[in-house]
Amino acid sequence: MWIGVRKRFSRFHSSLRLTPEQLEDGRIKELGVRKKLHRTYYDVTTDHPLGFVVGSWGKGTAVSPPNDLDIFFELPISVYERLNTNAGNVQSQLLQEVRGHLLDRYPQTEVRGDNQVVAIGFNTLTVEVVPAFRYDQAGRFYMPDTTAGGRWRLVDPAATQNEIEVADAISNGNVRPLAMMIKTWKRECNVPIKSYQIELLVARFMSNYEYRQYDYFWYDWFVRDFFIFLCAQTSQELSIPGTGESVNLGDSWHSRAVTARDRALRACGYEHVDRVEEAGEEWQKIFGLRIPIA
């Protein structure tokens, strides 16, 4: 029984990892962006600029091939004080200022300011820069949000990364692989749910999951039971680590989650009786061709 599960999900996970070439490409591009901003705002040229990688690259949940890479860049507080003397949407003004500096460095590349980030559209991936101001020494920052007239949002990127790290540690390293798989479902089936929401939901599911200490042999159940859990999260509030804020998950993704749950249930039934290819057909309806059919 279950002769196909361990190999199938081990190979699936391997296919989702960033390659050494993709990792190096991302490192070179994000370092170049940080160097430019450090030289501009601190008048110093350095190989060790301020800023750090966040998002899926920072959490170790990025899926190959990568679409984007997110970084925070810490600006001098004097820039915050200068902007706050201006009229209008100062958050938008900040994004346009940073955009202008990056256009100076990358004149042949599309650079745009969008809501909370400045996005540099390189040919292989997009680097999204959050220009931020340090709020305290605990790792919290103010970041711009240009919507609804503009505001400063308090965020704690380290707290989110730490939650993923802790959950992964107590779950035998199963949080990151499962999050990558569910994000592949999001990509494959055009599911309208945010990647960071998937990561937090997987971390909270796995932290309390009775089978969290097991390996790839149990991943058919991991996927099935996560989708059962996800279907129960419709319109629930998801707390954001370190901020005291929460976001409502809504229900626009719910019908796709129900479909994935039902397909996972069928796939698990096939895995149990070693109907390996039939199980693979059901998994591919969820994850696409990245997961082996046999």
JSON list of N, CA, C and O in Angstrom, two decimals, residues 8-32:
[
{"chain": "A", "resi": 8, "resn": "ARG", "atom": "N", "xyz": [6.92, 10.07, -5.25]},
{"chain": "A", "resi": 8, "resn": "ARG", "atom": "CA", "xyz": [6.20, 11.11, -5.97]},
{"chain": "A", "resi": 8, "resn": "ARG", "atom": "C", "xyz": [6.42, 12.48, -5.33]},
{"chain": "A", "resi": 8, "resn": "ARG", "atom": "O", "xyz": [6.75, 13.46, -5.98]},
{"chain": "A", "resi": 9, "resn": "PHE", "atom": "N", "xyz": [6.22, 12.55, -4.00]},
{"chain": "A", "resi": 9, "resn": "PHE", "atom": "CA", "xyz": [6.30, 13.85, -3.35]},
{"chain": "A", "resi": 9, "resn": "PHE", "atom": "C", "xyz": [7.73, 14.31, -3.11]},
{"chain": "A", "resi": 9, "resn": "PHE", "atom": "O", "xyz": [8.01, 15.51, -3.09]},
{"chain": "A", "resi": 10, "resn": "SER", "atom": "N", "xyz": [8.66, 13.37, -3.00]},
{"chain": "A", "resi": 10, "resn": "SER", "atom": "CA", "xyz": [10.07, 13.75, -2.92]},
{"chain": "A", "resi": 10, "resn": "SER", "atom": "C", "xyz": [10.51, 14.40, -4.23]},
{"chain": "A", "resi": 10, "resn": "SER", "atom": "O", "xyz": [11.17, 15.44, -4.23]},
{"chain": "A", "resi": 11, "resn": "ARG", "atom": "N", "xyz": [10.14, 13.78, -5.34]},
{"chain": "A", "resi": 11, "resn": "ARG", "atom": "CA", "xyz": [10.51, 14.34, -6.65]},
{"chain": "A", "resi": 11, "resn": "ARG", "atom": "C", "xyz": [9.78, 15.66, -6.90]},
{"chain": "A", "resi": 11, "resn": "ARG", "atom": "O", "xyz": [10.36, 16.59, -7.48]},
{"chain": "A", "resi": 12, "resn": "PHE", "atom": "N", "xyz": [8.54, 15.74, -6.48]},
{"chain": "A", "resi": 12, "resn": "PHE", "atom": "CA", "xyz": [7.78, 16.97, -6.63]},
{"chain": "A", "resi": 12, "resn": "PHE", "atom": "C", "xyz": [8.47, 18.11, -5.89]},
{"chain": "A", "resi": 12, "resn": "PHE", "atom": "O", "xyz": [8.70, 19.19, -6.45]},
{"chain": "A", "resi": 13, "resn": "HIS", "atom": "N", "xyz": [8.83, 17.88, -4.64]},
{"chain": "A", "resi": 13, "resn": "HIS", "atom": "CA", "xyz": [9.51, 18.91, -3.85]},
{"chain": "A", "resi": 13, "resn": "HIS", "atom": "C", "xyz": [10.83, 19.32, -4.51]},
{"chain": "A", "resi": 13, "resn": "HIS", "atom": "O", "xyz": [11.15, 20.51, -4.63]},
{"chain": "A", "resi": 14, "resn": "SER", "atom": "N", "xyz": [11.59, 18.35, -4.98]},
{"chain": "A", "resi": 14, "resn": "SER", "atom": "CA", "xyz": [12.87, 18.66, -5.62]},
{"chain": "A", "resi": 14, "resn": "SER", "atom": "C", "xyz": [12.69, 19.55, -6.84]},
{"chain": "A", "resi": 14, "resn": "SER", "atom": "O", "xyz": [13.50, 20.45, -7.09]},
{"chain": "A", "resi": 15, "resn": "SER", "atom": "N", "xyz": [11.60, 19.33, -7.58]},
{"chain": "A", "resi": 15, "resn": "SER", "atom": "CA", "xyz": [11.37, 20.11, -8.79]},
{"chain": "A", "resi": 15, "resn": "SER", "atom": "C", "xyz": [10.99, 21.55, -8.49]},
{"chain": "A", "resi": 15, "resn": "SER", "atom": "O", "xyz": [11.08, 22.42, -9.37]},
{"chain": "A", "resi": 16, "resn": "LEU", "atom": "N", "xyz": [10.59, 21.84, -7.25]},
{"chain": "A", "resi": 16, "resn": "LEU", "atom": "CA", "xyz": [10.14, 23.18, -6.89]},
{"chain": "A", "resi": 16, "resn": "LEU", "atom": "C", "xyz": [11.27, 24.05, -6.34]},
{"chain": "A", "resi": 16, "resn": "LEU", "atom": "O", "xyz": [11.11, 25.27, -6.26]},
{"chain": "A", "resi": 17, "resn": "ARG", "atom": "N", "xyz": [12.39, 23.43, -5.96]},
{"chain": "A", "resi": 17, "resn": "ARG", "atom": "CA", "xyz": [13.48, 24.20, -5.36]},
{"chain": "A", "resi": 17, "resn": "ARG", "atom": "C", "xyz": [14.14, 25.12, -6.38]},
{"chain": "A", "resi": 17, "resn": "ARG", "atom": "O", "xyz": [14.29, 24.77, -7.56]},
{"chain": "A", "resi": 18, "resn": "LEU", "atom": "N", "xyz": [14.57, 26.29, -5.92]},
{"chain": "A", "resi": 18, "resn": "LEU", "atom": "CA", "xyz": [15.35, 27.17, -6.78]},
{"chain": "A", "resi": 18, "resn": "LEU", "atom": "C", "xyz": [16.67, 26.50, -7.13]},
{"chain": "A", "resi": 18, "resn": "LEU", "atom": "O", "xyz": [17.31, 25.88, -6.28]},
{"chain": "A", "resi": 19, "resn": "THR", "atom": "N", "xyz": [17.08, 26.66, -8.37]},
{"chain": "A", "resi": 19, "resn": "THR", "atom": "CA", "xyz": [18.35, 26.09, -8.79]},
{"chain": "A", "resi": 19, "resn": "THR", "atom": "C", "xyz": [19.50, 26.98, -8.31]},
{"chain": "A", "resi": 19, "resn": "THR", "atom": "O", "xyz": [19.30, 28.17, -8.01]},
{"chain": "A", "resi": 20, "resn": "PRO", "atom": "N", "xyz": [20.73, 26.46, -8.27]},
{"chain": "A", "resi": 20, "resn": "PRO", "atom": "CA", "xyz": [21.87, 27.31, -7.92]},
{"chain": "A", "resi": 20, "resn": "PRO", "atom": "C", "xyz": [21.99, 28.52, -8.84]},
{"chain": "A", "resi": 20, "resn": "PRO", "atom": "O", "xyz": [22.34, 29.62, -8.38]},
{"chain": "A", "resi": 21, "resn": "GLU", "atom": "N", "xyz": [21.67, 28.35, -10.12]},
{"chain": "A", "resi": 21, "resn": "GLU", "atom": "CA", "xyz": [21.76, 29.47, -11.06]},
{"chain": "A", "resi": 21, "resn": "GLU", "atom": "C", "xyz": [20.71, 30.53, -10.75]},
{"chain": "A", "resi": 21, "resn": "GLU", "atom": "O", "xyz": [20.99, 31.73, -10.82]},
{"chain": "A", "resi": 22, "resn": "GLN", "atom": "N", "xyz": [19.50, 30.11, -10.38]},
{"chain": "A", "resi": 22, "resn": "GLN", "atom": "CA", "xyz": [18.45, 31.06, -10.03]},
{"chain": "A", "resi": 22, "resn": "GLN", "atom": "C", "xyz": [18.80, 31.79, -8.73]},
{"chain": "A", "resi": 22, "resn": "GLN", "atom": "O", "xyz": [18.58, 33.01, -8.62]},
{"chain": "A", "resi": 23, "resn": "LEU", "atom": "N", "xyz": [19.35, 31.08, -7.77]},
{"chain": "A", "resi": 23, "resn": "LEU", "atom": "CA", "xyz": [19.75, 31.71, -6.51]},
{"chain": "A", "resi": 23, "resn": "LEU", "atom": "C", "xyz": [20.83, 32.76, -6.75]},
{"chain": "A", "resi": 23, "resn": "LEU", "atom": "O", "xyz": [20.77, 33.86, -6.19]},
{"chain": "A", "resi": 24, "resn": "GLU", "atom": "N", "xyz": [21.82, 32.42, -7.58]},
{"chain": "A", "resi": 24, "resn": "GLU", "atom": "CA", "xyz": [22.90, 33.36, -7.86]},
{"chain": "A", "resi": 24, "resn": "GLU", "atom": "C", "xyz": [22.39, 34.56, -8.64]},
{"chain": "A", "resi": 24, "resn": "GLU", "atom": "O", "xyz": [22.79, 35.71, -8.38]},
{"chain": "A", "resi": 25, "resn": "ASP", "atom": "N", "xyz": [21.50, 34.33, -9.59]},
{"chain": "A", "resi": 25, "resn": "ASP", "atom": "CA", "xyz": [20.92, 35.42, -10.37]},
{"chain": "A", "resi": 25, "resn": "ASP", "atom": "C", "xyz": [20.17, 36.39, -9.46]},
{"chain": "A", "resi": 25, "resn": "ASP", "atom": "O", "xyz": [20.33, 37.62, -9.56]},
{"chain": "A", "resi": 26, "resn": "GLY", "atom": "N", "xyz": [19.37, 35.85, -8.56]},
{"chain": "A", "resi": 26, "resn": "GLY", "atom": "CA", "xyz": [18.64, 36.70, -7.62]},
{"chain": "A", "resi": 26, "resn": "GLY", "atom": "C", "xyz": [19.57, 37.47, -6.71]},
{"chain": "A", "resi": 26, "resn": "GLY", "atom": "O", "xyz": [19.36, 38.66, -6.44]},
{"chain": "A", "resi": 27, "resn": "ARG", "atom": "N", "xyz": [20.63, 36.80, -6.23]},
{"chain": "A", "resi": 27, "resn": "ARG", "atom": "CA", "xyz": [21.58, 37.45, -5.33]},
{"chain": "A", "resi": 27, "resn": "ARG", "atom": "C", "xyz": [22.27, 38.63, -6.01]},
{"chain": "A", "resi": 27, "resn": "ARG", "atom": "O", "xyz": [22.39, 39.72, -5.43]},
{"chain": "A", "resi": 28, "resn": "ILE", "atom": "N", "xyz": [22.70, 38.42, -7.24]},
{"chain": "A", "resi": 28, "resn": "ILE", "atom": "CA", "xyz": [23.39, 39.49, -7.97]},
{"chain": "A", "resi": 28, "resn": "ILE", "atom": "C", "xyz": [22.47, 40.68, -8.20]},
{"chain": "A", "resi": 28, "resn": "ILE", "atom": "O", "xyz": [22.86, 41.84, -8.00]},
{"chain": "A", "resi": 29, "resn": "LYS", "atom": "N", "xyz": [21.25, 40.41, -8.58]},
{"chain": "A", "resi": 29, "resn": "LYS", "atom": "CA", "xyz": [20.32, 41.50, -8.90]},
{"chain": "A", "resi": 29, "resn": "LYS", "atom": "C", "xyz": [19.92, 42.28, -7.65]},
{"chain": "A", "resi": 29, "resn": "LYS", "atom": "O", "xyz": [19.92, 43.52, -7.64]},
{"chain": "A", "resi": 30, "resn": "GLU", "atom": "N", "xyz": [19.57, 41.58, -6.58]},
{"chain": "A", "resi": 30, "resn": "GLU", "atom": "CA", "xyz": [19.13, 42.32, -5.38]},
{"chain": "A", "resi": 30, "resn": "GLU", "atom": "C", "xyz": [20.29, 43.07, -4.73]},
{"chain": "A", "resi": 30, "resn": "GLU", "atom": "O", "xyz": [20.11, 44.17, -4.20]},
{"chain": "A", "resi": 31, "resn": "LEU", "atom": "N", "xyz": [21.49, 42.51, -4.81]},
{"chain": "A", "resi": 31, "resn": "LEU", "atom": "CA", "xyz": [22.66, 43.20, -4.26]},
{"chain": "A", "resi": 31, "resn": "LEU", "atom": "C", "xyz": [22.95, 44.48, -5.04]},
{"chain": "A", "resi": 31, "resn": "LEU", "atom": "O", "xyz": [23.25, 45.53, -4.46]},
{"chain": "A", "resi": 32, "resn": "GLY", "atom": "N", "xyz": [22.80, 44.41, -6.37]},
{"chain": "A", "resi": 32, "resn": "GLY", "atom": "CA", "xyz": [23.02, 45.60, -7.17]},
{"chain": "A", "resi": 32, "resn": "GLY", "atom": "C", "xyz": [22.03, 46.71, -6.85]},
{"chain": "A", "resi": 32, "resn": "GLY", "atom": "O", "xyz": [22.39, 47.89, -6.80]}
]
